[in-house]
Short mmCIF file of N, CA and C in Angstrom, two decimals:
data_model
loop_
_atom_site.label_atom_id
_atom_site.label_comp_id
_atom_site.label_asym_id
_atom_site.label_seq_id
_atom_site.Cartn_x
_atom_site.Cartn_y
_atom_site.Cartn_z
N MET A 9 113.90 122.30 114.38
CA MET A 9 115.31 122.62 114.81
C MET A 9 115.36 123.93 115.70
N GLU A 10 116.11 124.08 116.47
CA GLU A 10 116.56 125.45 117.48
C GLU A 10 117.64 126.02 117.18
N ILE A 11 117.39 127.46 116.78
CA ILE A 11 118.60 127.94 116.51
C ILE A 11 119.00 129.35 117.55
N LYS A 12 119.88 129.18 117.72
CA LYS A 12 120.43 130.87 118.70
C LYS A 12 121.42 131.44 118.06
N LEU A 13 121.11 132.64 117.50
CA LEU A 13 122.14 133.46 116.51
C LEU A 13 122.76 134.10 117.58
N GLY A 14 124.04 134.62 117.41
CA GLY A 14 125.24 134.82 117.99
C GLY A 14 126.25 134.72 117.79
N ARG A 15 127.34 134.43 118.88
CA ARG A 15 128.63 134.07 118.47
C ARG A 15 129.13 133.31 119.77
N PRO A 16 129.15 131.89 119.96
CA PRO A 16 128.83 131.11 118.58
C PRO A 16 127.36 131.31 118.53
N ILE A 17 127.10 130.66 116.93
CA ILE A 17 126.00 130.40 116.90
C ILE A 17 125.60 128.77 117.35
N VAL A 18 124.23 129.09 118.29
CA VAL A 18 123.86 127.31 118.52
C VAL A 18 122.72 126.81 117.77
N LEU A 19 123.23 125.66 117.50
CA LEU A 19 121.97 124.99 116.65
C LEU A 19 121.96 123.46 117.25
N ASN A 20 120.38 123.52 117.36
CA ASN A 20 120.40 121.86 118.14
C ASN A 20 119.28 121.44 117.18
N ARG A 21 119.48 120.10 116.56
CA ARG A 21 118.56 119.57 115.65
C ARG A 21 118.94 118.01 115.44
N GLU A 22 118.24 117.22 115.21
CA GLU A 22 118.26 116.00 114.60
C GLU A 22 119.31 115.81 113.55
N LEU A 23 120.38 114.78 113.72
CA LEU A 23 121.88 115.14 112.72
C LEU A 23 121.19 114.01 111.64
N SER A 24 121.85 114.65 110.23
CA SER A 24 120.95 113.80 109.08
C SER A 24 122.42 112.96 109.03
N GLU A 25 122.63 112.01 107.88
CA GLU A 25 124.01 111.09 107.55
C GLU A 25 124.97 112.24 107.11
N LEU A 26 124.67 113.30 106.57
CA LEU A 26 125.54 114.39 106.07
C LEU A 26 126.08 115.15 107.41
N ASP A 27 125.28 115.44 108.53
CA ASP A 27 126.24 115.87 109.34
C ASP A 27 127.13 115.23 110.10
N ARG A 28 126.57 114.07 110.31
CA ARG A 28 127.61 112.77 110.73
C ARG A 28 128.78 113.19 110.27
N PHE A 29 128.76 112.67 108.72
CA PHE A 29 130.00 112.90 108.09
C PHE A 29 130.65 114.08 108.20
N VAL A 30 130.41 115.24 108.15
CA VAL A 30 130.96 116.68 108.22
C VAL A 30 131.61 116.50 109.62
N LEU A 31 130.91 115.71 110.76
CA LEU A 31 131.13 116.07 111.94
C LEU A 31 132.93 115.08 112.06
N ASP A 32 132.44 114.08 111.31
CA ASP A 32 133.60 112.86 111.53
C ASP A 32 135.06 113.55 110.63
N VAL A 33 134.73 114.21 109.80
CA VAL A 33 135.87 114.71 109.01
C VAL A 33 136.58 116.05 109.61
N VAL A 34 135.31 116.96 110.41
CA VAL A 34 135.89 117.88 111.00
C VAL A 34 136.73 117.23 112.26
N GLU A 35 136.37 116.27 112.88
CA GLU A 35 137.23 115.59 114.11
C GLU A 35 138.59 115.41 113.51
N LEU A 36 138.60 115.11 112.45
CA LEU A 36 140.01 114.54 111.91
C LEU A 36 141.00 115.84 111.53
N ILE A 37 140.41 116.68 110.47
CA ILE A 37 140.74 117.76 110.10
C ILE A 37 141.77 118.58 111.33
N GLU A 38 140.61 118.73 112.22
CA GLU A 38 141.07 119.88 113.38
C GLU A 38 142.08 119.53 114.30
N LYS A 39 142.44 118.23 114.15
CA LYS A 39 143.91 117.82 114.93
C LYS A 39 144.99 118.13 114.49
N TYR A 40 144.92 118.59 112.65
CA TYR A 40 145.86 118.98 112.10
C TYR A 40 146.18 120.43 111.72
N THR A 41 145.20 120.83 111.50
CA THR A 41 145.25 122.41 110.81
C THR A 41 143.89 123.37 111.12
N PRO A 42 143.82 124.32 111.31
CA PRO A 42 142.46 124.95 111.13
C PRO A 42 141.75 125.03 110.02
N TYR A 43 140.44 124.99 110.04
CA TYR A 43 139.72 124.75 108.82
C TYR A 43 138.40 125.64 108.86
N VAL A 44 137.83 125.92 107.59
CA VAL A 44 136.58 126.54 107.28
C VAL A 44 135.75 125.96 106.67
N ILE A 45 134.49 125.58 106.88
CA ILE A 45 133.22 125.06 105.91
C ILE A 45 132.76 126.10 104.95
N VAL A 46 132.95 126.06 104.08
CA VAL A 46 132.22 126.96 102.80
C VAL A 46 131.02 126.30 101.85
N SER A 47 130.27 127.25 101.46
CA SER A 47 129.60 126.89 100.30
C SER A 47 128.67 126.30 100.90
N GLY A 48 127.94 125.58 99.82
CA GLY A 48 126.60 124.62 100.04
C GLY A 48 126.29 123.77 101.55
N TYR A 49 127.14 123.36 102.07
CA TYR A 49 126.81 122.87 103.46
C TYR A 49 126.37 123.95 104.24
N VAL A 50 126.76 124.94 104.05
CA VAL A 50 126.41 126.18 105.31
C VAL A 50 124.99 126.40 105.15
N THR A 51 124.32 126.37 103.92
CA THR A 51 122.96 126.65 103.84
C THR A 51 122.23 125.54 104.60
N ILE A 52 122.65 124.04 104.06
CA ILE A 52 122.05 122.79 104.44
C ILE A 52 122.08 122.77 106.28
N LEU A 53 123.19 123.35 106.69
CA LEU A 53 123.23 123.16 108.26
C LEU A 53 122.22 123.87 108.79
N PHE A 54 121.90 125.19 108.33
CA PHE A 54 120.72 125.73 108.94
C PHE A 54 119.17 125.56 108.52
N GLY A 55 119.07 124.50 107.55
CA GLY A 55 117.84 124.10 107.31
C GLY A 55 117.34 124.10 105.68
N ARG A 56 118.03 124.42 104.89
CA ARG A 56 117.75 124.44 103.76
C ARG A 56 117.81 123.39 103.25
N SER A 57 116.53 122.62 102.47
CA SER A 57 116.27 121.34 101.99
C SER A 57 117.03 121.70 100.52
N ARG A 58 118.36 121.02 100.32
CA ARG A 58 118.67 120.52 99.07
C ARG A 58 119.82 119.74 99.17
N GLY A 59 120.03 118.90 98.17
CA GLY A 59 121.14 118.19 98.33
C GLY A 59 122.60 118.55 97.90
N THR A 60 123.58 117.70 98.11
CA THR A 60 124.79 118.54 98.04
C THR A 60 125.60 117.05 97.76
N GLU A 61 127.01 116.94 96.87
CA GLU A 61 127.58 115.89 96.71
C GLU A 61 128.54 115.81 97.39
N ASP A 62 129.25 117.29 97.82
CA ASP A 62 130.24 117.54 98.40
C ASP A 62 130.45 118.55 99.40
N VAL A 63 131.25 118.46 100.67
CA VAL A 63 131.28 119.65 101.42
C VAL A 63 132.69 120.28 101.48
N ASP A 64 132.47 121.54 101.33
CA ASP A 64 134.01 122.00 100.72
C ASP A 64 134.86 122.97 102.17
N PHE A 65 136.08 122.12 102.40
CA PHE A 65 136.48 122.76 103.44
C PHE A 65 137.98 123.31 103.21
N VAL A 66 138.32 124.34 103.24
CA VAL A 66 139.46 125.25 103.21
C VAL A 66 140.16 125.32 104.45
N ILE A 67 141.79 124.72 104.22
CA ILE A 67 142.39 124.41 105.53
C ILE A 67 143.50 125.43 105.40
N GLY A 68 143.95 125.69 106.86
CA GLY A 68 145.10 126.35 106.77
C GLY A 68 146.52 125.75 106.42
N GLU A 69 147.49 126.29 106.75
CA GLU A 69 148.69 125.65 106.50
C GLU A 69 148.87 124.66 107.08
N ILE A 70 149.79 123.61 106.57
CA ILE A 70 149.72 122.02 107.03
C ILE A 70 151.02 121.65 106.46
N SER A 71 151.96 121.26 107.42
CA SER A 71 153.35 120.63 107.03
C SER A 71 153.22 119.16 106.14
N GLU A 72 153.95 118.85 105.50
CA GLU A 72 153.83 117.56 105.03
C GLU A 72 153.70 116.40 105.71
N GLN A 73 154.83 116.65 106.95
CA GLN A 73 154.71 115.57 108.02
C GLN A 73 153.32 115.41 108.63
N LYS A 74 152.87 116.58 109.06
CA LYS A 74 151.54 116.95 109.58
C LYS A 74 150.27 115.93 108.33
N PHE A 75 150.71 116.39 107.25
CA PHE A 75 149.52 116.06 106.28
C PHE A 75 149.44 114.61 105.97
N LEU A 76 151.02 113.98 106.30
CA LEU A 76 151.03 112.60 106.01
C LEU A 76 150.50 111.79 106.97
N LYS A 77 150.48 112.27 108.17
CA LYS A 77 149.85 111.83 109.53
C LYS A 77 148.45 111.88 109.30
N MET A 78 148.01 113.04 108.89
CA MET A 78 146.40 112.79 108.73
C MET A 78 145.88 112.11 107.77
N CYS A 79 146.85 111.94 106.65
CA CYS A 79 146.31 110.90 105.89
C CYS A 79 146.24 109.57 105.87
N TRP A 80 146.97 109.26 106.73
CA TRP A 80 147.44 107.75 107.24
C TRP A 80 145.99 107.73 108.54
N GLU A 81 145.69 108.92 109.26
CA GLU A 81 144.82 108.22 110.21
C GLU A 81 143.51 108.61 109.73
N ALA A 82 143.37 109.11 108.47
CA ALA A 82 141.86 109.22 107.58
C ALA A 82 141.66 108.01 107.05
N ARG A 83 142.62 107.02 106.60
CA ARG A 83 142.53 105.67 106.50
C ARG A 83 142.18 104.86 107.60
N ILE A 84 142.65 105.05 108.56
CA ILE A 84 142.40 104.23 109.67
C ILE A 84 140.88 104.24 110.33
N ARG A 85 140.75 105.67 110.10
CA ARG A 85 139.22 106.22 110.73
C ARG A 85 138.09 105.61 109.64
N GLY A 86 138.38 104.99 108.58
CA GLY A 86 137.55 104.82 107.69
C GLY A 86 137.42 105.41 106.38
N PHE A 87 138.04 106.39 105.62
CA PHE A 87 137.89 107.04 105.05
C PHE A 87 139.07 106.77 103.82
N GLU A 88 138.88 107.15 102.75
CA GLU A 88 139.66 107.17 101.57
C GLU A 88 139.64 108.27 100.81
N PHE A 89 140.82 108.54 100.15
CA PHE A 89 140.98 109.59 99.00
C PHE A 89 140.43 109.26 97.61
N LEU A 90 139.63 110.13 96.93
CA LEU A 90 139.15 109.66 95.55
C LEU A 90 140.14 110.10 94.35
N ASN A 91 141.14 110.86 95.07
CA ASN A 91 141.94 111.19 94.19
C ASN A 91 142.82 109.85 93.89
N PRO A 92 143.71 109.72 92.53
CA PRO A 92 144.31 108.52 92.79
C PRO A 92 145.66 108.75 93.15
N GLU A 93 146.02 109.56 93.78
CA GLU A 93 147.47 109.74 94.47
C GLU A 93 147.81 109.21 95.71
N ASP A 94 149.08 108.96 95.92
CA ASP A 94 149.64 108.85 97.28
C ASP A 94 149.40 109.80 98.18
N CYS A 95 149.49 109.47 99.50
CA CYS A 95 149.52 110.84 100.39
C CYS A 95 150.60 112.09 99.88
N ARG A 96 151.71 111.42 99.61
CA ARG A 96 152.36 112.50 99.24
C ARG A 96 152.18 113.35 97.87
N GLY A 97 151.39 112.38 97.08
CA GLY A 97 150.88 113.00 95.74
C GLY A 97 149.76 114.10 96.26
N LEU A 98 148.94 113.56 97.01
CA LEU A 98 147.79 114.33 97.65
C LEU A 98 148.19 115.63 98.11
N TYR A 99 149.46 115.86 99.03
CA TYR A 99 150.05 116.82 99.59
C TYR A 99 150.35 118.12 98.44
N GLU A 100 151.17 117.25 97.23
CA GLU A 100 151.59 118.06 96.22
C GLU A 100 150.38 118.76 95.86
N MET A 101 149.25 118.19 95.46
CA MET A 101 148.18 118.89 95.18
C MET A 101 147.15 120.00 95.87
N LEU A 102 147.70 119.98 97.43
CA LEU A 102 147.00 120.98 98.02
C LEU A 102 148.06 122.28 97.83
N VAL A 103 149.63 121.90 97.93
CA VAL A 103 150.24 122.98 97.76
C VAL A 103 150.08 123.47 96.44
N GLU A 104 149.75 123.01 95.43
CA GLU A 104 149.49 123.50 93.99
C GLU A 104 148.23 123.98 93.69
N LYS A 105 147.50 124.12 95.08
CA LYS A 105 146.11 124.83 95.24
C LYS A 105 145.07 124.06 94.64
N MET A 106 145.08 122.68 94.53
CA MET A 106 144.28 121.81 93.81
C MET A 106 143.50 120.91 95.38
N GLY A 107 142.17 120.96 94.87
CA GLY A 107 141.38 120.27 95.77
C GLY A 107 141.50 118.73 95.91
N ILE A 108 141.56 118.20 96.84
CA ILE A 108 141.56 116.90 97.31
C ILE A 108 140.22 116.42 97.85
N ARG A 109 139.73 115.10 97.33
CA ARG A 109 138.41 114.41 97.75
C ARG A 109 138.62 113.25 98.81
N MET A 110 137.85 113.31 100.03
CA MET A 110 137.87 112.15 100.85
C MET A 110 136.44 111.93 101.09
N ALA A 111 136.15 110.52 101.18
CA ALA A 111 134.81 109.93 101.29
C ALA A 111 135.12 108.95 102.25
N ARG A 112 133.98 108.39 102.87
CA ARG A 112 134.07 107.25 103.62
C ARG A 112 134.32 105.94 102.55
N ARG A 113 134.98 105.02 103.06
CA ARG A 113 135.45 104.18 102.31
C ARG A 113 134.51 103.16 101.40
N GLY A 114 134.62 103.05 100.06
CA GLY A 114 133.68 102.51 99.40
C GLY A 114 132.40 103.64 98.90
N GLU A 115 132.46 104.62 99.41
CA GLU A 115 131.41 105.57 98.69
C GLU A 115 132.03 106.57 98.27
N ILE A 116 131.40 107.45 97.35
CA ILE A 116 131.46 108.30 96.42
C ILE A 116 130.76 109.61 97.00
N ILE A 117 129.64 109.55 97.51
CA ILE A 117 128.68 110.68 98.12
C ILE A 117 128.50 110.30 99.25
N PRO A 118 128.70 111.49 100.19
CA PRO A 118 129.20 112.65 99.96
C PRO A 118 130.56 112.39 100.10
N ASN A 119 131.41 113.68 100.01
CA ASN A 119 132.64 113.88 99.73
C ASN A 119 133.10 114.96 100.23
N ALA A 120 134.47 114.90 100.96
CA ALA A 120 134.79 116.46 101.55
C ALA A 120 135.80 116.81 100.62
N GLU A 121 135.70 118.26 100.18
CA GLU A 121 136.82 118.60 99.17
C GLU A 121 137.72 119.38 99.79
N ILE A 122 138.73 119.10 100.13
CA ILE A 122 139.78 119.69 100.94
C ILE A 122 140.78 120.43 100.01
N LYS A 123 141.10 121.86 100.41
CA LYS A 123 142.06 122.91 99.59
C LYS A 123 142.26 123.94 100.48
N SER A 124 143.72 124.46 99.84
CA SER A 124 144.18 125.35 100.52
C SER A 124 143.52 126.66 99.99
N PRO A 125 143.54 127.72 100.92
CA PRO A 125 143.26 128.88 100.21
C PRO A 125 143.61 129.27 98.81
N LYS A 126 142.58 129.62 98.01
CA LYS A 126 143.37 129.94 96.66
C LYS A 126 142.98 131.38 96.46
N ASP A 127 142.58 132.25 97.43
CA ASP A 127 142.40 133.72 97.07
C ASP A 127 142.41 134.42 98.40
N TYR A 128 142.06 135.68 98.31
CA TYR A 128 141.87 136.51 99.31
C TYR A 128 140.69 136.12 100.31
N PHE A 129 139.74 135.76 99.54
CA PHE A 129 138.19 135.19 100.18
C PHE A 129 138.31 134.34 100.94
N HIS A 130 139.38 132.90 100.42
CA HIS A 130 139.22 131.72 100.87
C HIS A 130 140.01 132.11 102.40
N ARG A 131 140.89 133.10 102.29
CA ARG A 131 142.02 133.20 103.37
C ARG A 131 141.24 133.95 104.68
N GLU A 132 140.31 134.98 103.90
CA GLU A 132 139.61 135.86 104.99
C GLU A 132 138.65 134.90 105.65
N ALA A 133 137.77 133.97 104.94
CA ALA A 133 136.71 132.97 105.39
C ALA A 133 137.71 132.04 106.43
N LEU A 134 138.74 131.59 106.35
CA LEU A 134 139.47 130.98 107.22
C LEU A 134 139.85 131.77 108.61
N GLU A 135 140.24 133.15 108.38
CA GLU A 135 140.93 134.10 109.42
C GLU A 135 139.37 134.27 110.37
N ASP A 136 138.29 134.70 109.69
CA ASP A 136 137.11 135.11 110.33
C ASP A 136 136.04 134.25 110.47
N ARG A 137 136.27 132.89 110.56
CA ARG A 137 135.30 131.84 111.02
C ARG A 137 134.56 132.14 111.58
N ILE A 138 133.19 131.45 111.62
CA ILE A 138 132.31 131.45 112.86
C ILE A 138 132.28 130.38 113.64
N PRO A 139 131.98 130.28 114.98
CA PRO A 139 131.90 129.01 115.30
C PRO A 139 130.27 128.70 115.54
N VAL A 140 130.19 127.42 115.11
CA VAL A 140 128.69 126.95 115.48
C VAL A 140 128.68 125.53 116.16
N GLU A 141 127.95 125.76 117.28
CA GLU A 141 127.73 124.76 118.34
C GLU A 141 126.69 123.84 117.62
N LEU A 142 126.80 122.92 116.92
CA LEU A 142 125.96 121.63 116.13
C LEU A 142 125.80 120.83 117.52
N ASN A 143 124.50 120.57 118.30
CA ASN A 143 124.42 119.98 119.49
C ASN A 143 125.83 119.35 120.36
N ASP A 144 126.11 120.51 120.63
CA ASP A 144 127.16 120.27 121.47
C ASP A 144 128.35 120.04 120.91
N ARG A 145 128.66 119.87 119.23
CA ARG A 145 129.74 119.87 118.70
C ARG A 145 130.19 120.98 117.90
N ARG A 146 131.61 121.57 117.91
CA ARG A 146 131.75 122.88 117.38
C ARG A 146 132.13 122.40 116.02
N ILE A 147 131.89 123.18 115.16
CA ILE A 147 132.17 123.38 113.89
C ILE A 147 132.54 124.98 113.30
N TYR A 148 133.49 125.35 112.28
CA TYR A 148 133.54 126.32 111.75
C TYR A 148 133.07 126.89 110.28
N ILE A 149 132.63 127.90 109.95
CA ILE A 149 131.97 128.22 109.07
C ILE A 149 132.25 129.70 108.58
N SER A 150 132.24 129.68 107.23
CA SER A 150 132.39 131.16 106.35
C SER A 150 131.59 132.40 107.26
N PRO A 151 132.19 133.51 107.43
CA PRO A 151 131.10 134.50 108.07
C PRO A 151 130.09 134.59 106.87
N ILE A 152 128.86 134.74 107.34
CA ILE A 152 127.71 134.64 106.60
C ILE A 152 127.65 135.86 105.54
N GLU A 153 128.22 137.16 105.86
CA GLU A 153 128.08 138.05 104.97
C GLU A 153 128.97 137.59 103.84
N LEU A 154 130.13 137.20 104.02
CA LEU A 154 131.00 136.50 102.86
C LEU A 154 130.38 135.24 102.14
N GLN A 155 129.72 134.67 102.93
CA GLN A 155 128.90 133.53 102.20
C GLN A 155 127.95 134.16 101.17
N ILE A 156 127.04 134.85 101.68
CA ILE A 156 125.89 135.37 100.99
C ILE A 156 126.66 136.05 99.49
N ALA A 157 127.43 136.69 99.70
CA ALA A 157 128.35 137.74 98.69
C ALA A 157 128.94 136.73 97.83
N TYR A 158 129.43 135.64 97.97
CA TYR A 158 130.30 134.85 97.29
C TYR A 158 129.10 133.92 96.88
N LYS A 159 127.96 133.49 97.09
CA LYS A 159 126.86 132.59 96.37
C LYS A 159 126.34 133.51 95.13
N LEU A 160 126.12 135.17 95.45
CA LEU A 160 125.70 135.74 94.78
C LEU A 160 126.83 136.06 93.41
N TYR A 161 128.15 136.00 93.82
CA TYR A 161 129.06 135.79 92.81
C TYR A 161 129.44 134.50 91.72
N LEU A 162 128.62 133.70 92.41
CA LEU A 162 129.05 132.21 91.71
C LEU A 162 127.49 132.23 90.94
N GLY A 163 126.47 132.67 91.09
CA GLY A 163 125.72 133.15 90.38
C GLY A 163 124.34 132.00 89.60
N SER A 164 124.55 130.98 89.79
CA SER A 164 123.65 129.95 89.59
C SER A 164 122.56 130.14 90.21
N ASP A 165 121.25 129.24 89.65
CA ASP A 165 119.96 129.52 90.45
C ASP A 165 120.13 129.04 91.92
N LYS A 166 121.03 127.89 91.99
CA LYS A 166 120.87 127.28 93.27
C LYS A 166 121.92 128.19 94.46
N ASP A 167 123.04 128.84 93.57
CA ASP A 167 123.60 129.52 94.72
C ASP A 167 122.95 130.88 94.89
N PHE A 168 122.15 131.40 93.86
CA PHE A 168 121.41 132.68 94.31
C PHE A 168 120.24 132.25 95.61
N GLU A 169 119.65 130.98 95.09
CA GLU A 169 118.83 130.45 96.29
C GLU A 169 119.34 130.43 97.52
N ASP A 170 120.46 129.99 97.63
CA ASP A 170 120.90 129.77 98.95
C ASP A 170 121.74 130.99 99.31
N ALA A 171 121.99 132.06 98.57
CA ALA A 171 122.30 133.55 99.31
C ALA A 171 121.05 134.06 99.86
N PHE A 172 119.95 133.76 99.22
CA PHE A 172 118.34 134.66 99.57
C PHE A 172 118.06 133.95 100.99
N PHE A 173 118.52 132.59 101.19
CA PHE A 173 117.91 131.57 102.34
C PHE A 173 118.94 132.26 103.58
N LEU A 174 119.96 132.47 103.41
CA LEU A 174 120.86 132.86 104.39
C LEU A 174 120.57 134.13 104.87
N TYR A 175 120.28 135.13 103.82
CA TYR A 175 119.93 136.32 103.87
C TYR A 175 118.93 136.77 104.66
N GLU A 176 117.73 135.92 104.32
CA GLU A 176 116.28 135.90 105.05
C GLU A 176 116.55 135.26 106.55
N LEU A 177 117.23 134.35 106.75
CA LEU A 177 117.57 133.77 108.17
C LEU A 177 118.19 134.70 108.95
N PHE A 178 119.14 135.14 108.34
CA PHE A 178 120.21 136.33 109.27
C PHE A 178 119.66 137.55 109.13
N LYS A 179 118.39 138.08 108.70
CA LYS A 179 118.08 139.38 108.50
C LYS A 179 118.06 139.94 110.19
N GLY A 180 118.73 141.06 110.03
CA GLY A 180 118.57 141.99 111.33
C GLY A 180 119.90 141.47 112.50
N HIS A 181 120.59 140.23 111.53
CA HIS A 181 122.00 140.05 112.41
C HIS A 181 123.08 140.07 111.77
N LEU A 182 122.85 140.66 110.34
CA LEU A 182 123.96 140.85 109.38
C LEU A 182 124.74 142.21 109.71
N ASP A 183 126.05 142.12 109.35
CA ASP A 183 126.61 143.31 108.97
C ASP A 183 126.47 143.70 107.70
N GLU A 184 125.71 144.48 107.28
CA GLU A 184 125.18 145.22 105.89
C GLU A 184 125.94 145.93 105.21
N ALA A 185 126.71 146.57 105.81
CA ALA A 185 128.20 147.15 105.47
C ALA A 185 129.25 146.43 104.81
N MET A 186 129.20 145.35 105.86
CA MET A 186 130.41 144.24 105.40
C MET A 186 129.83 143.62 104.29
N LEU A 187 128.55 143.05 104.17
CA LEU A 187 128.09 142.48 103.16
C LEU A 187 127.89 143.19 101.82
N HIS A 188 127.90 144.59 101.79
CA HIS A 188 127.90 145.31 100.58
C HIS A 188 129.34 145.52 100.25
N GLU A 189 130.40 145.46 101.01
CA GLU A 189 131.70 145.53 100.99
C GLU A 189 132.22 144.21 99.89
N TYR A 190 131.85 143.13 100.44
CA TYR A 190 132.16 141.92 100.14
C TYR A 190 131.71 142.00 98.53
N ALA A 191 130.43 142.11 98.55
CA ALA A 191 129.77 142.44 97.21
C ALA A 191 130.60 143.17 96.28
N LYS A 192 130.71 144.26 96.90
CA LYS A 192 131.44 145.08 95.58
C LYS A 192 132.67 144.60 95.16
N ARG A 193 133.51 144.07 96.14
CA ARG A 193 134.93 143.54 96.00
C ARG A 193 134.71 142.38 95.03
N LEU A 194 133.42 141.63 94.74
CA LEU A 194 133.41 140.70 93.96
C LEU A 194 132.46 140.72 92.70
N GLY A 195 132.23 142.18 92.79
CA GLY A 195 131.47 142.80 91.69
C GLY A 195 130.30 142.48 91.23
N VAL A 196 129.27 142.28 92.37
CA VAL A 196 127.92 141.66 92.21
C VAL A 196 127.11 142.89 93.33
N GLU A 197 126.01 142.91 92.93
CA GLU A 197 125.24 143.49 93.89
C GLU A 197 124.31 142.80 94.52
N VAL A 198 123.72 143.10 95.87
CA VAL A 198 122.75 142.82 96.67
C VAL A 198 121.69 142.85 96.43
N PRO A 199 120.77 142.12 95.58
CA PRO A 199 119.48 142.35 95.24
C PRO A 199 118.12 142.53 96.27
N PHE A 200 118.53 141.96 97.51
CA PHE A 200 117.40 141.87 98.63
C PHE A 200 117.66 142.96 99.41
#
């Protein structure tokens, strides 16, 4: 794996099935609304060896008309929604701040959990998203400092390991003041 830290972060490596799934989802969503990828896939993207069942996407505002077009196009592209609602029902779920799940037709894992911003941190991740060039394809991820602090806030062993992995990988390239500010706002301490 070849990684060049900066803005954008440049990453060249052999793509996994999960990467190809993410790139296909991104290609669909970005036609209709801005998005940011948060949580576990961010660490997997940078080489952490661990599994995940879902990839978390926080999306920007989307009108019902645009969402209905996106829903229709998703089906044409071979995706299906795992929620039992029709497209209008899925849109209502997004409006009510509930996540909807999309996977390749006939599969359950991996799936994309697509959600509207639920809180300040989701909105900030979307507004301050970081571009990553993955084998010449652009995707957007949460700011690393926010990602680390949020993982510490979640608190499971896996989340702590994700936070530590990102901290070690980006050490020397992090805005430490920003990291500690996010941690303070989330009520956690940065132990590394």
